[in-house]
mmCIF file of C-alpha atoms and ligand atoms in Angstrom:
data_model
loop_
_atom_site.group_PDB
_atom_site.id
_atom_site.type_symbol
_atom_site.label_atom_id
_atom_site.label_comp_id
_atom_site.label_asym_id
_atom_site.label_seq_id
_atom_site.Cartn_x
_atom_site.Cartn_y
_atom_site.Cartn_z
ATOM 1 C CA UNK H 1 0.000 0.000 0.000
ATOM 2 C CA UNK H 2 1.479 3.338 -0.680
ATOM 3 C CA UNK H 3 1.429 5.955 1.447
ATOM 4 C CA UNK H 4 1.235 9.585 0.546
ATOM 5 C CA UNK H 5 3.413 12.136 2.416
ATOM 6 C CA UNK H 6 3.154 16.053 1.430
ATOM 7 C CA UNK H 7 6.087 17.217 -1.015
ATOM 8 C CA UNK H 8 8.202 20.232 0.592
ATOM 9 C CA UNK H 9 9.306 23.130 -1.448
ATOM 10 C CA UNK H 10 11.887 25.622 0.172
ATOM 11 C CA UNK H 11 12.041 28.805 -1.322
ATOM 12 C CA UNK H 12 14.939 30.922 -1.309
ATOM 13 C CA UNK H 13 12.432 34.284 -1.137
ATOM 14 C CA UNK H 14 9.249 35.594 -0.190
ATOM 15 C CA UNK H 15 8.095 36.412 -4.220
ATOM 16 C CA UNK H 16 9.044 32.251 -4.927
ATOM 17 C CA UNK H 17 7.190 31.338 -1.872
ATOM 18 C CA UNK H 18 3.744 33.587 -3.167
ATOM 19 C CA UNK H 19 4.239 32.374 -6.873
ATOM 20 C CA UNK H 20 4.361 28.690 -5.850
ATOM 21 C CA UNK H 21 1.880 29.082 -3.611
ATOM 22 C CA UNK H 22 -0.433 30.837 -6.571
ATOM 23 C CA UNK H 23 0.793 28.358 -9.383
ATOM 24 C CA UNK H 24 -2.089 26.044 -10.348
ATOM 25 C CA UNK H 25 -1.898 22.587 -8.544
ATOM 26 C CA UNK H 26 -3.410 19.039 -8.308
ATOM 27 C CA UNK H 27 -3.494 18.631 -4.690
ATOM 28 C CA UNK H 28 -3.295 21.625 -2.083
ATOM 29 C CA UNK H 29 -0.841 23.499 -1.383
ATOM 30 C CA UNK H 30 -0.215 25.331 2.106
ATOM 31 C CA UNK H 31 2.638 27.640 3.698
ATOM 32 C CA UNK H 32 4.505 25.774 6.608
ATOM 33 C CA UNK H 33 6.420 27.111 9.804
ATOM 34 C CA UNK H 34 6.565 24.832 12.160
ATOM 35 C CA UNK H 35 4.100 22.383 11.164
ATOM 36 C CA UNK H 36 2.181 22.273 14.589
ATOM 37 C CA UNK H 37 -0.544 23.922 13.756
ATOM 38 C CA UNK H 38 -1.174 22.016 10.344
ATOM 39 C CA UNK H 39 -0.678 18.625 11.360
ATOM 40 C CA UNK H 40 -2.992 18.793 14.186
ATOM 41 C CA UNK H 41 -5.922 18.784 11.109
ATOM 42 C CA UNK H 42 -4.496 15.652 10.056
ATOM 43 C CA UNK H 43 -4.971 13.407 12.927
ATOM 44 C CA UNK H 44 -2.949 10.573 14.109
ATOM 45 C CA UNK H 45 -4.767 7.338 12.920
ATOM 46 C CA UNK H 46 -4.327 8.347 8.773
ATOM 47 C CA UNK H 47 -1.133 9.261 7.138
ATOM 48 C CA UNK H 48 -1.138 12.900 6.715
ATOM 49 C CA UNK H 49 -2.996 13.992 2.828
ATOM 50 C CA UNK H 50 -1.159 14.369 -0.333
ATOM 51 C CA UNK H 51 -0.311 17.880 -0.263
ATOM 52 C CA UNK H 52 2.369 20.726 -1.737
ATOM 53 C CA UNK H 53 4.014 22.018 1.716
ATOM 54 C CA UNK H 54 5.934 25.410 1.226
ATOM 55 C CA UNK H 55 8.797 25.970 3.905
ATOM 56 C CA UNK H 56 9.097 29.534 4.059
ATOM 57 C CA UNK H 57 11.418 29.216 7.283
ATOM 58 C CA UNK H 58 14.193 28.763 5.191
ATOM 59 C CA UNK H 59 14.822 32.313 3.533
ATOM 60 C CA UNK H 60 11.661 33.440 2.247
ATOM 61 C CA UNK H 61 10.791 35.310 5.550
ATOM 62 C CA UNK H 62 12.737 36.396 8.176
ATOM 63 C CA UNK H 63 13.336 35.488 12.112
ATOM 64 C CA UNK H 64 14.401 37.516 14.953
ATOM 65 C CA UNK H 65 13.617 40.595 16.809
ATOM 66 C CA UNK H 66 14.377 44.187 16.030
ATOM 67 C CA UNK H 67 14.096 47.652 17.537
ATOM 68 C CA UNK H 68 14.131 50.222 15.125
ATOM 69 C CA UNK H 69 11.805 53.290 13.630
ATOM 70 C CA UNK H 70 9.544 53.461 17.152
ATOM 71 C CA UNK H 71 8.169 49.889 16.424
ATOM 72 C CA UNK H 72 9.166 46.313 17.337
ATOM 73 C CA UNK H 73 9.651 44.438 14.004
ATOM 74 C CA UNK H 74 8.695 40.522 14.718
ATOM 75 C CA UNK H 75 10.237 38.601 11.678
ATOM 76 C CA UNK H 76 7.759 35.923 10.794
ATOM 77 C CA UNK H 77 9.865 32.797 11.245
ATOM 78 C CA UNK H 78 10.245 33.415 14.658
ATOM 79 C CA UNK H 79 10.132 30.484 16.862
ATOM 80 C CA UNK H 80 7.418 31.362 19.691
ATOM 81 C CA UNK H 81 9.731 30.237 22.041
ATOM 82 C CA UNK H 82 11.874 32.764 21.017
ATOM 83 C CA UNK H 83 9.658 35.583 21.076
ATOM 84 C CA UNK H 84 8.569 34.787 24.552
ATOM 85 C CA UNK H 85 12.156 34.900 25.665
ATOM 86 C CA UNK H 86 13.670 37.914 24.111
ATOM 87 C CA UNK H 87 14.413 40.896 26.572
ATOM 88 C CA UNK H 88 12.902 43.498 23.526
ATOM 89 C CA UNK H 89 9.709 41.578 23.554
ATOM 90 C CA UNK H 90 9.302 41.200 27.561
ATOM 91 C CA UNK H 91 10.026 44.869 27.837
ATOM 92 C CA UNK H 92 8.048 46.321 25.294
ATOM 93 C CA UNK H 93 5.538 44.366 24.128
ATOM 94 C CA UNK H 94 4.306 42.859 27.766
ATOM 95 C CA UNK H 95 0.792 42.276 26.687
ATOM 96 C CA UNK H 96 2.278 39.969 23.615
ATOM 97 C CA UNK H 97 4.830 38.655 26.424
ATOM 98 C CA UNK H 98 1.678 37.279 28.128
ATOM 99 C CA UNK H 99 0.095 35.678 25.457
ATOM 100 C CA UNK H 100 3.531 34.110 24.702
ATOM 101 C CA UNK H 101 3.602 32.704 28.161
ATOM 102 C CA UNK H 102 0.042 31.033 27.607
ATOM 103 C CA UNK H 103 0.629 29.039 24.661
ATOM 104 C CA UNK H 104 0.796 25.836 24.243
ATOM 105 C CA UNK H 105 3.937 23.415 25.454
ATOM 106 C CA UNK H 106 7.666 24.045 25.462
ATOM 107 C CA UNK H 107 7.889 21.566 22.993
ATOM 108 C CA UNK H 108 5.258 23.284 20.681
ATOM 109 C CA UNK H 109 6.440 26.607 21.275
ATOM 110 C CA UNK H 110 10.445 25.795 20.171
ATOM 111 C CA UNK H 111 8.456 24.421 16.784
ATOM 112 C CA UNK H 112 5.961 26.917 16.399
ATOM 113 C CA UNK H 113 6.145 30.091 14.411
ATOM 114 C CA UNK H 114 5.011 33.321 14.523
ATOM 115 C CA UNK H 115 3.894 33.662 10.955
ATOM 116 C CA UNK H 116 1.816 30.063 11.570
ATOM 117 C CA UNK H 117 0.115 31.459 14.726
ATOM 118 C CA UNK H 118 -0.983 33.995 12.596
ATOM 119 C CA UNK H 119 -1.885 31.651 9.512
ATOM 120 C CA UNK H 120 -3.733 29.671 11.902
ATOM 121 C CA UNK H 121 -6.156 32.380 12.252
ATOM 122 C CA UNK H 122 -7.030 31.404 16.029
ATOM 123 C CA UNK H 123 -3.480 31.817 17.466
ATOM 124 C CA UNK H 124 -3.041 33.282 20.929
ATOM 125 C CA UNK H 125 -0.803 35.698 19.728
ATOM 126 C CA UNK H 126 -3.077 37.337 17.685
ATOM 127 C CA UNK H 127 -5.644 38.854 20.424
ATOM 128 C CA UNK H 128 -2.453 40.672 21.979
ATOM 129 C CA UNK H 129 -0.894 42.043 18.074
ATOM 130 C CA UNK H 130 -4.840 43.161 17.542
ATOM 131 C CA UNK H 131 -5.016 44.700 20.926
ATOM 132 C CA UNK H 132 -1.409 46.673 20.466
ATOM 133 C CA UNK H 133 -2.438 47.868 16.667
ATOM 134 C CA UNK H 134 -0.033 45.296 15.272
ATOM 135 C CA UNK H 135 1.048 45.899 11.389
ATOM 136 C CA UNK H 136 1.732 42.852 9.081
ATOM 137 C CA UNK H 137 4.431 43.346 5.952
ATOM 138 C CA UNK H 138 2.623 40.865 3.363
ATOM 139 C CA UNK H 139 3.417 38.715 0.150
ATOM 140 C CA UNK H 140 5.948 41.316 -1.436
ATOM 141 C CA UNK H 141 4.012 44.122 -0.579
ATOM 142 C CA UNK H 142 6.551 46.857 0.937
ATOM 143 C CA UNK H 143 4.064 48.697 2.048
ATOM 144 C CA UNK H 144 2.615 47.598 5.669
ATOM 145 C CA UNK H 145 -0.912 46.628 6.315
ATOM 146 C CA UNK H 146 -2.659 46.602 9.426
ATOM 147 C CA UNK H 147 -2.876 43.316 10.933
ATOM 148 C CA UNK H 148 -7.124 43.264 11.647
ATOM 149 C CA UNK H 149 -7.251 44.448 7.719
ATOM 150 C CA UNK H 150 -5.238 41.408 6.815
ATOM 151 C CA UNK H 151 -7.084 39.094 8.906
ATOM 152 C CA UNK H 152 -10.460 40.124 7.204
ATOM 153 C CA UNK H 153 -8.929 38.993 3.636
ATOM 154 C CA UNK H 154 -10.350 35.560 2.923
ATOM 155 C CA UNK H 155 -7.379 33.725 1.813
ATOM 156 C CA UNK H 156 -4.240 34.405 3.564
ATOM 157 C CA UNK H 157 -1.344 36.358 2.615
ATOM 158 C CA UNK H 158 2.205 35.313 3.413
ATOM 159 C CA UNK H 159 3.065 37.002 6.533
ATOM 160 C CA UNK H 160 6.881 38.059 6.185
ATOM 161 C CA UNK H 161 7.003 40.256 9.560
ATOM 162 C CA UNK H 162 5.047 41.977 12.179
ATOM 163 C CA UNK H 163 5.770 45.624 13.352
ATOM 164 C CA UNK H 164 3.992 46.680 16.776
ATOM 165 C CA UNK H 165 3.719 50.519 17.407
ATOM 166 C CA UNK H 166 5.951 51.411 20.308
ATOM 167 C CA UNK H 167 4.965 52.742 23.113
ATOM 168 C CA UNK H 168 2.640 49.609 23.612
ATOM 169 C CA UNK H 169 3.033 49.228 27.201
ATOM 170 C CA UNK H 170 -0.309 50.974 28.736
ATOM 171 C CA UNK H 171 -1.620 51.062 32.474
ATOM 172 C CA UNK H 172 -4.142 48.760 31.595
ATOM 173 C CA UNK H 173 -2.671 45.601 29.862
ATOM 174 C CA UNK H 174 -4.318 42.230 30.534
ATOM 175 C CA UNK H 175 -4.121 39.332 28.584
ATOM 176 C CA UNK H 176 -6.941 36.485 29.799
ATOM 177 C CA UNK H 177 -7.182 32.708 28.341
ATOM 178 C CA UNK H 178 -9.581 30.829 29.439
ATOM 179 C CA UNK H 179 -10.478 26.689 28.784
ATOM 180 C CA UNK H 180 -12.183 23.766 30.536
ATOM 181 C CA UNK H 181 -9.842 22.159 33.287
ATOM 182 C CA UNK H 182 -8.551 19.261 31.073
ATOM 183 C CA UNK H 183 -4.739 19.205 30.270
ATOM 184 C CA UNK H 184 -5.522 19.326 26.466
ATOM 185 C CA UNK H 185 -8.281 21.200 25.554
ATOM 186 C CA UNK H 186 -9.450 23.955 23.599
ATOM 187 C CA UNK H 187 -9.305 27.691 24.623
ATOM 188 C CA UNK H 188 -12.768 28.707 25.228
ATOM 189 C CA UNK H 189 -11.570 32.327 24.775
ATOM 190 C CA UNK H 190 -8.507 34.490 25.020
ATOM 191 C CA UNK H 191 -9.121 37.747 25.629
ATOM 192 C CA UNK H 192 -6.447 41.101 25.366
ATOM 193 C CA UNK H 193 -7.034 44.450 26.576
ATOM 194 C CA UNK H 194 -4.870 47.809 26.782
ATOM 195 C CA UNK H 195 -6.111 51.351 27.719
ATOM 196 C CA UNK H 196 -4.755 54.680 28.701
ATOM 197 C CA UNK H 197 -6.511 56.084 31.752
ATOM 198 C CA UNK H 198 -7.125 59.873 31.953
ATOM 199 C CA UNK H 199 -8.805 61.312 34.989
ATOM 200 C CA UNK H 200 -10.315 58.257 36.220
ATOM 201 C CA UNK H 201 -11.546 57.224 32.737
ATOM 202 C CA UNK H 202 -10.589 54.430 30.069
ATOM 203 C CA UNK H 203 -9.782 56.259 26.378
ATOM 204 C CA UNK H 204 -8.009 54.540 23.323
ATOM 205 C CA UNK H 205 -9.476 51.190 24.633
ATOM 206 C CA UNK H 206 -8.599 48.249 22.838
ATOM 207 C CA UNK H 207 -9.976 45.295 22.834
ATOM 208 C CA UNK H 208 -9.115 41.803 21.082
ATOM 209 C CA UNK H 209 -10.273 38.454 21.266
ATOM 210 C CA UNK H 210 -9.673 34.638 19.603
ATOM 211 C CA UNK H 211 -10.126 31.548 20.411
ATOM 212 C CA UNK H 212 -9.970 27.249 19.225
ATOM 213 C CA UNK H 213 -12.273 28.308 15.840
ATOM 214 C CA UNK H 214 -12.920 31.461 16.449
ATOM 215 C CA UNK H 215 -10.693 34.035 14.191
ATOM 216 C CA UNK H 216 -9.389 36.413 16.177
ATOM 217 C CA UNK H 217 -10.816 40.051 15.717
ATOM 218 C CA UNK H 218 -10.955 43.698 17.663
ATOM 219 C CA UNK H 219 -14.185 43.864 19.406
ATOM 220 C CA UNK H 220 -14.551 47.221 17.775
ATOM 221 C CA UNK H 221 -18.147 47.397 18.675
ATOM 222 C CA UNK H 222 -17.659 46.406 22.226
ATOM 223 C CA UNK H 223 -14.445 49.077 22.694
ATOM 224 C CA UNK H 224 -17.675 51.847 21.614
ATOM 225 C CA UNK H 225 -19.762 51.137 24.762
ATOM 226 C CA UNK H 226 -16.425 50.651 27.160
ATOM 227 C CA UNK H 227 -14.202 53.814 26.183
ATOM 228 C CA UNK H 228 -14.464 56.654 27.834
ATOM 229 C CA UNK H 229 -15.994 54.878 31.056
ATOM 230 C CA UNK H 230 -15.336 55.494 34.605
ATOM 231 C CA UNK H 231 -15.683 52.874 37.631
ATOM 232 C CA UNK H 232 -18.894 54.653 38.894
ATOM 233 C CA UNK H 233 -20.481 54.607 34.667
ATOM 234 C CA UNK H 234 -18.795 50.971 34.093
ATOM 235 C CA UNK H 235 -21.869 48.707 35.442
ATOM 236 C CA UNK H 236 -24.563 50.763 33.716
ATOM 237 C CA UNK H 237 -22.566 49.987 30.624
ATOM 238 C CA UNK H 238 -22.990 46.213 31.002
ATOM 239 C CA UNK H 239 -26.384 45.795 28.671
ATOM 240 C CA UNK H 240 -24.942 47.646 25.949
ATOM 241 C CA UNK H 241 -21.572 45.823 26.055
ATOM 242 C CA UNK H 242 -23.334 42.074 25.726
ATOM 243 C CA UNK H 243 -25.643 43.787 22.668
ATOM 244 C CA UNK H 244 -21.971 44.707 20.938
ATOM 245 C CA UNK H 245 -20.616 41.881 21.832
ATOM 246 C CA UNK H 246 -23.498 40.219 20.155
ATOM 247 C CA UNK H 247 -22.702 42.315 16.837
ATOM 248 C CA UNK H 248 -18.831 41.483 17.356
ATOM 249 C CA UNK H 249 -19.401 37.963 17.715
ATOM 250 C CA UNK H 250 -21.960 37.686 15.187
ATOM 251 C CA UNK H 251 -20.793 34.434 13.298
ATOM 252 C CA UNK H 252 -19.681 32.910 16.713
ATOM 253 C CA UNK H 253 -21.201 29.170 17.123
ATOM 254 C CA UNK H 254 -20.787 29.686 21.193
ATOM 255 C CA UNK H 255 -23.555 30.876 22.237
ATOM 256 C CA UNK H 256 -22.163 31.624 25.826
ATOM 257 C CA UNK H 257 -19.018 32.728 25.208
ATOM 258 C CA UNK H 258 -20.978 36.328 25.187
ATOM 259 C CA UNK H 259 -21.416 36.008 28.409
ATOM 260 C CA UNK H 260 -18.058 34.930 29.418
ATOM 261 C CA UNK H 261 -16.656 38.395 27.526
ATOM 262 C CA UNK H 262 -18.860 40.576 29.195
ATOM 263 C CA UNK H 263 -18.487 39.062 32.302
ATOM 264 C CA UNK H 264 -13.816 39.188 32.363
ATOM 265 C CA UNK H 265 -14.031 42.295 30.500
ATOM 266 C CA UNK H 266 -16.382 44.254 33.365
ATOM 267 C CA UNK H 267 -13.802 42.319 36.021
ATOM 268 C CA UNK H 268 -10.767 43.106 34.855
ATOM 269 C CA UNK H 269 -11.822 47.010 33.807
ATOM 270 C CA UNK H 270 -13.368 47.309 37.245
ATOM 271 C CA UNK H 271 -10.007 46.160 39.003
ATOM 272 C CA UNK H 272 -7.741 48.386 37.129
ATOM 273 C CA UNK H 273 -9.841 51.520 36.855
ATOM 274 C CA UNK H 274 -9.119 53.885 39.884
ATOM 275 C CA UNK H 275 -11.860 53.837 42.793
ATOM 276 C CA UNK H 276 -12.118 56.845 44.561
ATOM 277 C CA UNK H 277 -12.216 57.044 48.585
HETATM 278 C C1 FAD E 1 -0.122 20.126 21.534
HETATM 279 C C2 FAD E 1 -0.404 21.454 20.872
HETATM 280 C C3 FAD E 1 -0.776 22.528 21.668
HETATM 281 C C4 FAD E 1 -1.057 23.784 21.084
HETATM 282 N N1 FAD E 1 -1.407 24.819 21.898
HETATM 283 C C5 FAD E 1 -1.631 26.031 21.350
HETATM 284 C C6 FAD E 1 -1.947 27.135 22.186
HETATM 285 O O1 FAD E 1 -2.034 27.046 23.412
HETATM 286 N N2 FAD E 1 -2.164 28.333 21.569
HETATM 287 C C7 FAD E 1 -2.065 28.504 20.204
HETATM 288 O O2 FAD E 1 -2.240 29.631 19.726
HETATM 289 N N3 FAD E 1 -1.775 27.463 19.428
HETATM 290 C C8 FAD E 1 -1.556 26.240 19.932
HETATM 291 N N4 FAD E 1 -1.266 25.172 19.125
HETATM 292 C C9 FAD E 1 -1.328 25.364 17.678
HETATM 293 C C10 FAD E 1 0.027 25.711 17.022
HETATM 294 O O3 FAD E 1 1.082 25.048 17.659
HETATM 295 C C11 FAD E 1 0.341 27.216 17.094
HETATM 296 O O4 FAD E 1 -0.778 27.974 16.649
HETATM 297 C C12 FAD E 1 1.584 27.586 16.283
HETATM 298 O O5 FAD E 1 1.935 28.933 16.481
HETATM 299 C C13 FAD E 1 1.458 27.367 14.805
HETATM 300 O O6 FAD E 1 2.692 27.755 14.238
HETATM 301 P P1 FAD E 1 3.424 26.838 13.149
HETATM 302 O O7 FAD E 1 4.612 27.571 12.660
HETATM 303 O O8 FAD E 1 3.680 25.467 13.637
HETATM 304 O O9 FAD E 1 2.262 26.826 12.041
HETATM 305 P P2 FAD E 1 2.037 25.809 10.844
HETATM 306 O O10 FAD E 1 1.371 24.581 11.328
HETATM 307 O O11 FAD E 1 3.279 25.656 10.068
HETATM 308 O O12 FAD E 1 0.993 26.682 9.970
HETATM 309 C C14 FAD E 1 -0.267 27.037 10.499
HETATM 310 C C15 FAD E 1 -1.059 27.794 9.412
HETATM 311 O O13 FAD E 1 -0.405 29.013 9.109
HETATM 312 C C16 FAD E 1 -0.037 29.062 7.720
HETATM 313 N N5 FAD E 1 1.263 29.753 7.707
HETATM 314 C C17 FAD E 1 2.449 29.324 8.204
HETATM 315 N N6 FAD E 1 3.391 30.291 8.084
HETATM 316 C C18 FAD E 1 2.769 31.352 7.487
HETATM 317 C C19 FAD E 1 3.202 32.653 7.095
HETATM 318 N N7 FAD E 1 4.475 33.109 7.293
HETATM 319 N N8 FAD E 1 2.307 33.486 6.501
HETATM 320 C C20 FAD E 1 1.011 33.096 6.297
HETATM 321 N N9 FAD E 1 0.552 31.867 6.654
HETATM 322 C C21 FAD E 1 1.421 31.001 7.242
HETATM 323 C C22 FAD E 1 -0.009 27.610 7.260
HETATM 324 O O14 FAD E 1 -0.260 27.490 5.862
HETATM 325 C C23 FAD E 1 -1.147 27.031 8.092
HETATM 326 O O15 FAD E 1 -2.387 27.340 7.495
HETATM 327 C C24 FAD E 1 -0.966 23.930 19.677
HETATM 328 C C25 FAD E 1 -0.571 22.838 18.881
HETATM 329 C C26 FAD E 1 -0.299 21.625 19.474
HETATM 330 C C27 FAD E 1 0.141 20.475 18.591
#
């Protein structure tokens, strides 16, 4: 019985990489960083499908850190484990630096790449790069796009590098996953948020979210009804929130994880917003 295996391409640069990928093809063809994210659609009891895997680790996008230009540039074949370890990342890019330190395994994360958390569509990473107004640098595009514009495309560009706007550390920074108790299961929802505070009051709110098949997104709708909000105004706000919410979630199959939004955003914007004596 033969066995099919996917083929592996390694292209020297990003422009091969996109023209393979675009190039007509009898079976499918797919980017590949790391492979974690891929092969856990296979499954373990069949031999993985006859496919056209492109290894764009290997030259056709970049890995490592820089500072440069008021931004933190993220090369795309970053290992995760990497990321969460570098002292430019920790320092400042904390809310990212907390998503880092929730994903998945050690083993996973030395594996794992940035560019396939991203390509994944529902990697942790990407609540914290939506919440901190991430850019994404795209096919062979020199011109950056915002990340939550790229997301919205419905097939994938090839992510080359990420760029996050610095300053991104704020007063109010939380990053929130949250999942049933077993050791392996899906996030129920991961959750970023980062805000200024001016006299007692939330402004430039952001507010991100993802989780296991649920694209991540900005809860635009939901940042509406929260910005601006004091501790005393915050409660009132709480009807309106799970109505945008509703409208931000729209094409969620969950129907409770409105609930569970509404419920750690009010928490964790009550806790950090000042209370007055
Ligand atoms: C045991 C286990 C636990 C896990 N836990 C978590 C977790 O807690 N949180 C989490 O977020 N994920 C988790 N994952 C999923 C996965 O490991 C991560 O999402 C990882 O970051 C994927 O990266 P990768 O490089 O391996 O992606 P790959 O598997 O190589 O690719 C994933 C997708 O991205 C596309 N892609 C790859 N590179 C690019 C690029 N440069 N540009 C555009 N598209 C690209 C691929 O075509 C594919 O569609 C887990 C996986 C396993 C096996």
């Amino acid at each position: 019985m033969s066995v099919s295996t996917p083929a592996v391409k390694v292209p020297p640069t990003a422009a091969l990489a996109v023209a393979w990928r675009q190039a007509p093809s009898a079976v499918p063809v797919a980017y590949v960083g790391g492979g974690t994210a891929l092969q856990l659609a296979w499954g373990v009891e069949q031999p993985p499908p006859a496919m056209t895997l492109i290894d764009v680790t290997q030259g056709a996008v970049p890995a490592g850190v820089a500072l440069h230009d008021g931004m933190l540039h993220l090369g795309a074949a970053t290992r995760l484990e990497a990321l969460r370890t570098d002292a430019r990342v920790r320092a400042h890019a904390p809310l990212l630096a907390q998503a880092l330190d929730a994903l998945g395994a050690l083993s996973v994360r030395h594996l794992a790449t940035l560019g396939g958390n991203i390509g994944w569509r529902w990697g942790d990473t990407l609540a914290a790069l939506l919440a901190l107004d991430a850019e994404a640098e795209v096919d062979t595009d020199p011109v950056p796009r915002p990340l939550a514009e790229v997301l919205r495309r419905p097939v994938l560009p090839l992510v080359r590098a990420v760029r996050v706007p610095l300053p991104a550390a704020a007063p109010v920074a939380v990053y929130e996953k949250v999942g049933a108790r077993a050791a392996f299961s899906p996030s129920r929802l991961a959750l970023a948020i980062r805000a200024q505070l001016a006299h007692g009051r939330l402004h430039g709110l952001r507010l991100a979210a993802t989780a296991a098949a649920l694209p991540a997104r900005r809860l635009a709708r939901a940042e509406a009804v929260l910005d601006g909000a004091d501790c005393r105004s915050l409660p009132a706000r709480a009807g309106d929130l799970r109505a945008a919410l509703q409208q931000d979630l729209h094409d969620d199959t969950d129907p409770q994880r409105v609930r569970l939004a509404a419920r750690l955003l009010l928490g964790h914007l009550n806790r950090r917003l000042p209370h007055s004596a």
